[in-house]
Amino acid sequence: MVPELRVVIRRWGLDAGPPLTRAEIALQLQVSAEWVRQLENSALAKLRNDEGIAQAYRDHQSAQ
């Protein structure tokens, strides 16, 4: 699994577990909390710029 994906899943609790702090994720992955922060920011930037995500958001907004 891509490290960015691992970070996002654990950070936001998307694996049916509780959301974890960057420090907790860093311990699990055996990296620094700063590296976790960088991975999280990179992943969120990719999601922000993904047209499929943007379209899903627009669809969700129009359905309300």
CSV table of N, CA, C and O in Angstrom, one decimal:
chain,number,residue,atom,x,y,z
A,1,MET,N,0.9,-1.2,0.0
A,1,MET,CA,0.0,0.0,0.0
A,1,MET,C,0.9,1.2,0.0
A,1,MET,O,1.9,1.3,0.7
A,2,VAL,N,0.5,2.2,-0.8
A,2,VAL,CA,1.3,3.5,-0.9
A,2,VAL,C,1.3,4.2,0.5
A,2,VAL,O,0.2,4.3,1.1
A,3,PRO,N,2.4,4.7,0.9
A,3,PRO,CA,2.5,5.4,2.2
A,3,PRO,C,1.4,6.5,2.4
A,3,PRO,O,0.9,6.7,3.5
A,4,GLU,N,1.2,7.3,1.4
A,4,GLU,CA,0.2,8.4,1.5
A,4,GLU,C,-1.2,7.8,1.8
A,4,GLU,O,-1.9,8.4,2.6
A,5,LEU,N,-1.5,6.7,1.2
A,5,LEU,CA,-2.8,6.1,1.4
A,5,LEU,C,-2.9,5.6,2.8
A,5,LEU,O,-3.9,5.8,3.5
A,6,ARG,N,-1.8,4.9,3.3
A,6,ARG,CA,-1.8,4.5,4.7
A,6,ARG,C,-2.1,5.6,5.7
A,6,ARG,O,-2.8,5.5,6.6
A,7,VAL,N,-1.4,6.7,5.4
A,7,VAL,CA,-1.5,7.9,6.3
A,7,VAL,C,-2.9,8.4,6.3
A,7,VAL,O,-3.5,8.7,7.4
A,8,VAL,N,-3.5,8.6,5.1
A,8,VAL,CA,-4.9,9.2,5.1
A,8,VAL,C,-5.9,8.2,5.7
A,8,VAL,O,-6.7,8.7,6.5
A,9,ILE,N,-5.7,7.0,5.5
A,9,ILE,CA,-6.7,6.0,6.1
A,9,ILE,C,-6.6,6.0,7.6
A,9,ILE,O,-7.6,6.1,8.3
A,10,ARG,N,-5.4,6.0,8.1
A,10,ARG,CA,-5.2,6.0,9.6
A,10,ARG,C,-5.5,7.4,10.2
A,10,ARG,O,-6.1,7.5,11.3
A,11,ARG,N,-5.1,8.4,9.5
A,11,ARG,CA,-5.3,9.8,10.0
A,11,ARG,C,-6.8,10.1,10.2
A,11,ARG,O,-7.2,10.8,11.2
A,12,TRP,N,-7.6,9.7,9.3
A,12,TRP,CA,-9.1,10.0,9.3
A,12,TRP,C,-9.9,8.8,9.8
A,12,TRP,O,-11.1,8.9,9.8
A,13,GLY,N,-9.3,7.7,10.2
A,13,GLY,CA,-10.1,6.6,10.8
A,13,GLY,C,-10.9,5.9,9.7
A,13,GLY,O,-12.0,5.4,10.0
A,14,LEU,N,-10.4,5.8,8.5
A,14,LEU,CA,-11.2,5.2,7.4
A,14,LEU,C,-11.2,3.7,7.4
A,14,LEU,O,-11.8,3.1,6.5
A,15,ASP,N,-10.4,3.1,8.3
A,15,ASP,CA,-10.3,1.7,8.4
A,15,ASP,C,-11.1,1.1,9.5
A,15,ASP,O,-10.8,0.0,10.1
A,16,ALA,N,-12.2,1.7,9.9
A,16,ALA,CA,-13.1,1.3,11.0
A,16,ALA,C,-12.4,1.4,12.4
A,16,ALA,O,-12.9,1.0,13.4
A,17,GLY,N,-11.2,2.0,12.4
A,17,GLY,CA,-10.5,2.3,13.6
A,17,GLY,C,-10.6,3.8,14.0
A,17,GLY,O,-11.1,4.6,13.2
A,18,PRO,N,-10.1,4.2,15.1
A,18,PRO,CA,-10.2,5.6,15.5
A,18,PRO,C,-9.2,6.4,14.7
A,18,PRO,O,-8.2,5.8,14.3
A,19,PRO,N,-9.5,7.7,14.5
A,19,PRO,CA,-8.5,8.5,13.8
A,19,PRO,C,-7.2,8.6,14.7
A,19,PRO,O,-7.3,8.6,15.9
A,20,LEU,N,-6.1,8.5,14.0
A,20,LEU,CA,-4.8,8.5,14.8
A,20,LEU,C,-4.1,9.9,14.6
A,20,LEU,O,-4.3,10.6,13.6
A,21,THR,N,-3.3,10.2,15.6
A,21,THR,CA,-2.5,11.4,15.5
A,21,THR,C,-1.3,11.1,14.5
A,21,THR,O,-1.0,10.0,14.2
A,22,ARG,N,-0.6,12.2,14.1
A,22,ARG,CA,0.5,12.0,13.2
A,22,ARG,C,1.6,11.3,14.0
A,22,ARG,O,2.3,10.4,13.4
A,23,ALA,N,1.7,11.5,15.3
A,23,ALA,CA,2.8,10.8,16.1
A,23,ALA,C,2.5,9.3,16.2
A,23,ALA,O,3.4,8.5,16.1
A,24,GLU,N,1.2,9.0,16.4
A,24,GLU,CA,0.9,7.6,16.4
A,24,GLU,C,1.1,6.9,15.1
A,24,GLU,O,1.7,5.7,15.1
A,25,ILE,N,0.8,7.5,14.0
A,25,ILE,CA,1.1,7.0,12.7
A,25,ILE,C,2.6,6.8,12.4
A,25,ILE,O,3.1,5.8,11.9
A,26,ALA,N,3.3,7.9,12.9
A,26,ALA,CA,4.8,7.8,12.7
A,26,ALA,C,5.4,6.6,13.4
A,26,ALA,O,6.3,5.9,12.9
A,27,LEU,N,4.9,6.3,14.6
A,27,LEU,CA,5.4,5.2,15.4
A,27,LEU,C,5.1,3.9,14.6
A,27,LEU,O,5.9,3.0,14.5
A,28,GLN,N,3.9,3.8,14.1
A,28,GLN,CA,3.5,2.6,13.3
A,28,GLN,C,4.3,2.4,12.1
A,28,GLN,O,4.7,1.2,11.8
A,29,LEU,N,4.6,3.4,11.4
A,29,LEU,CA,5.3,3.4,10.1
A,29,LEU,C,6.8,3.5,10.3
A,29,LEU,O,7.6,3.4,9.4
A,30,GLN,N,7.2,3.8,11.6
A,30,GLN,CA,8.6,3.9,11.9
A,30,GLN,C,9.3,5.1,11.1
A,30,GLN,O,10.4,4.9,10.5
A,31,VAL,N,8.6,6.2,11.0
A,31,VAL,CA,9.1,7.4,10.4
A,31,VAL,C,8.9,8.6,11.3
A,31,VAL,O,8.3,8.4,12.4
A,32,SER,N,9.3,9.7,10.9
A,32,SER,CA,9.1,10.9,11.8
A,32,SER,C,7.7,11.5,11.6
A,32,SER,O,7.1,11.3,10.5
A,33,ALA,N,7.2,12.2,12.6
A,33,ALA,CA,5.9,12.8,12.5
A,33,ALA,C,5.9,13.9,11.4
A,33,ALA,O,4.9,14.1,10.7
A,34,GLU,N,7.0,14.5,11.1
A,34,GLU,CA,7.2,15.5,10.0
A,34,GLU,C,7.0,14.8,8.7
A,34,GLU,O,6.3,15.3,7.8
A,35,TRP,N,7.5,13.6,8.5
A,35,TRP,CA,7.3,12.8,7.3
A,35,TRP,C,5.9,12.5,7.1
A,35,TRP,O,5.3,12.6,6.0
A,36,VAL,N,5.2,12.1,8.2
A,36,VAL,CA,3.7,11.8,8.1
A,36,VAL,C,3.0,13.1,7.7
A,36,VAL,O,2.1,13.0,6.8
A,37,ARG,N,3.3,14.2,8.2
A,37,ARG,CA,2.7,15.5,7.9
A,37,ARG,C,2.9,15.7,6.4
A,37,ARG,O,1.9,16.1,5.7
A,38,GLN,N,4.1,15.5,5.9
A,38,GLN,CA,4.4,15.8,4.5
A,38,GLN,C,3.6,14.8,3.6
A,38,GLN,O,3.0,15.2,2.5
A,39,LEU,N,3.5,13.5,4.0
A,39,LEU,CA,2.7,12.5,3.2
A,39,LEU,C,1.2,12.9,3.2
A,39,LEU,O,0.5,12.8,2.2
A,40,GLU,N,0.7,13.3,4.4
A,40,GLU,CA,-0.7,13.7,4.5
A,40,GLU,C,-1.0,14.9,3.6
A,40,GLU,O,-1.9,14.9,2.8
A,41,ASN,N,-0.1,15.9,3.6
A,41,ASN,CA,-0.3,17.1,2.7
A,41,ASN,C,-0.2,16.8,1.3
A,41,ASN,O,-1.0,17.3,0.5
A,42,SER,N,0.7,15.9,0.9
A,42,SER,CA,0.8,15.5,-0.5
A,42,SER,C,-0.5,14.7,-0.9
A,42,SER,O,-1.0,15.0,-2.0
A,43,ALA,N,-1.0,13.8,-0.1
A,43,ALA,CA,-2.2,13.1,-0.5
A,43,ALA,C,-3.4,14.0,-0.6
A,43,ALA,O,-4.2,13.8,-1.5
A,44,LEU,N,-3.5,14.9,0.3
A,44,LEU,CA,-4.7,15.8,0.3
A,44,LEU,C,-4.6,16.7,-0.9
A,44,LEU,O,-5.6,17.0,-1.6
A,45,ALA,N,-3.4,17.2,-1.3
A,45,ALA,CA,-3.2,18.0,-2.5
A,45,ALA,C,-3.6,17.2,-3.8
A,45,ALA,O,-4.3,17.7,-4.7
A,46,LYS,N,-3.3,15.9,-3.8
A,46,LYS,CA,-3.7,15.1,-4.9
A,46,LYS,C,-5.2,14.9,-5.0
A,46,LYS,O,-5.8,15.0,-6.1
A,47,LEU,N,-5.8,14.7,-3.9
A,47,LEU,CA,-7.3,14.6,-3.8
A,47,LEU,C,-7.9,15.9,-4.3
A,47,LEU,O,-8.9,15.9,-5.0
A,48,ARG,N,-7.4,17.0,-3.8
A,48,ARG,CA,-7.9,18.4,-4.1
A,48,ARG,C,-7.9,18.6,-5.6
A,48,ARG,O,-8.8,19.3,-6.2
A,49,ASN,N,-6.9,18.1,-6.3
A,49,ASN,CA,-6.7,18.3,-7.7
A,49,ASN,C,-7.3,17.2,-8.6
A,49,ASN,O,-7.1,17.3,-9.8
A,50,ASP,N,-8.0,16.3,-8.0
A,50,ASP,CA,-8.5,15.1,-8.8
A,50,ASP,C,-9.9,15.5,-9.3
A,50,ASP,O,-10.8,15.8,-8.6
A,51,GLU,N,-10.1,15.4,-10.6
A,51,GLU,CA,-11.3,15.8,-11.2
A,51,GLU,C,-12.5,14.9,-10.8
A,51,GLU,O,-13.6,15.3,-10.7
A,52,GLY,N,-12.2,13.6,-10.7
A,52,GLY,CA,-13.2,12.7,-10.2
A,52,GLY,C,-13.7,13.0,-8.9
A,52,GLY,O,-14.9,12.9,-8.6
A,53,ILE,N,-12.9,13.4,-8.0
A,53,ILE,CA,-13.3,13.8,-6.6
A,53,ILE,C,-14.1,15.1,-6.7
A,53,ILE,O,-15.2,15.2,-6.1
A,54,ALA,N,-13.7,16.0,-7.5
A,54,ALA,CA,-14.4,17.3,-7.7
A,54,ALA,C,-15.8,17.0,-8.2
A,54,ALA,O,-16.8,17.6,-7.8
A,55,GLN,N,-15.9,16.1,-9.2
A,55,GLN,CA,-17.2,15.8,-9.8
A,55,GLN,C,-18.1,15.1,-8.8
A,55,GLN,O,-19.3,15.4,-8.7
A,56,ALA,N,-17.6,14.2,-8.0
A,56,ALA,CA,-18.4,13.6,-6.9
A,56,ALA,C,-18.9,14.6,-5.9
A,56,ALA,O,-20.0,14.5,-5.5
A,57,TYR,N,-18.0,15.6,-5.6
A,57,TYR,CA,-18.5,16.6,-4.7
A,57,TYR,C,-19.6,17.5,-5.3
A,57,TYR,O,-20.6,17.7,-4.6
A,58,ARG,N,-19.4,17.8,-6.5
A,58,ARG,CA,-20.5,18.6,-7.2
A,58,ARG,C,-21.8,17.8,-7.3
A,58,ARG,O,-22.9,18.3,-7.0
A,59,ASP,N,-21.7,16.5,-7.6
A,59,ASP,CA,-22.9,15.6,-7.6
A,59,ASP,C,-23.6,15.6,-6.2
A,59,ASP,O,-24.8,15.7,-6.1
A,60,HIS,N,-22.7,15.5,-5.2
A,60,HIS,CA,-23.3,15.5,-3.8
A,60,HIS,C,-24.0,16.8,-3.5
A,60,HIS,O,-25.1,16.7,-2.9
A,61,GLN,N,-23.4,17.9,-3.8
A,61,GLN,CA,-24.0,19.2,-3.6
A,61,GLN,C,-25.3,19.4,-4.3
A,61,GLN,O,-26.2,19.9,-3.7
A,62,SER,N,-25.4,18.9,-5.5
A,62,SER,CA,-26.6,19.1,-6.3
A,62,SER,C,-27.7,18.2,-5.8
A,62,SER,O,-28.9,18.5,-6.1
A,63,ALA,N,-27.4,17.1,-5.2
A,63,ALA,CA,-28.4,16.1,-4.7
A,63,ALA,C,-29.0,16.6,-3.4
A,63,ALA,O,-30.1,16.1,-3.0
A,64,GLN,N,-28.5,17.6,-2.8
A,64,GLN,CA,-29.0,18.1,-1.5
A,64,GLN,C,-30.1,19.1,-1.7
A,64,GLN,O,-30.3,19.8,-2.5
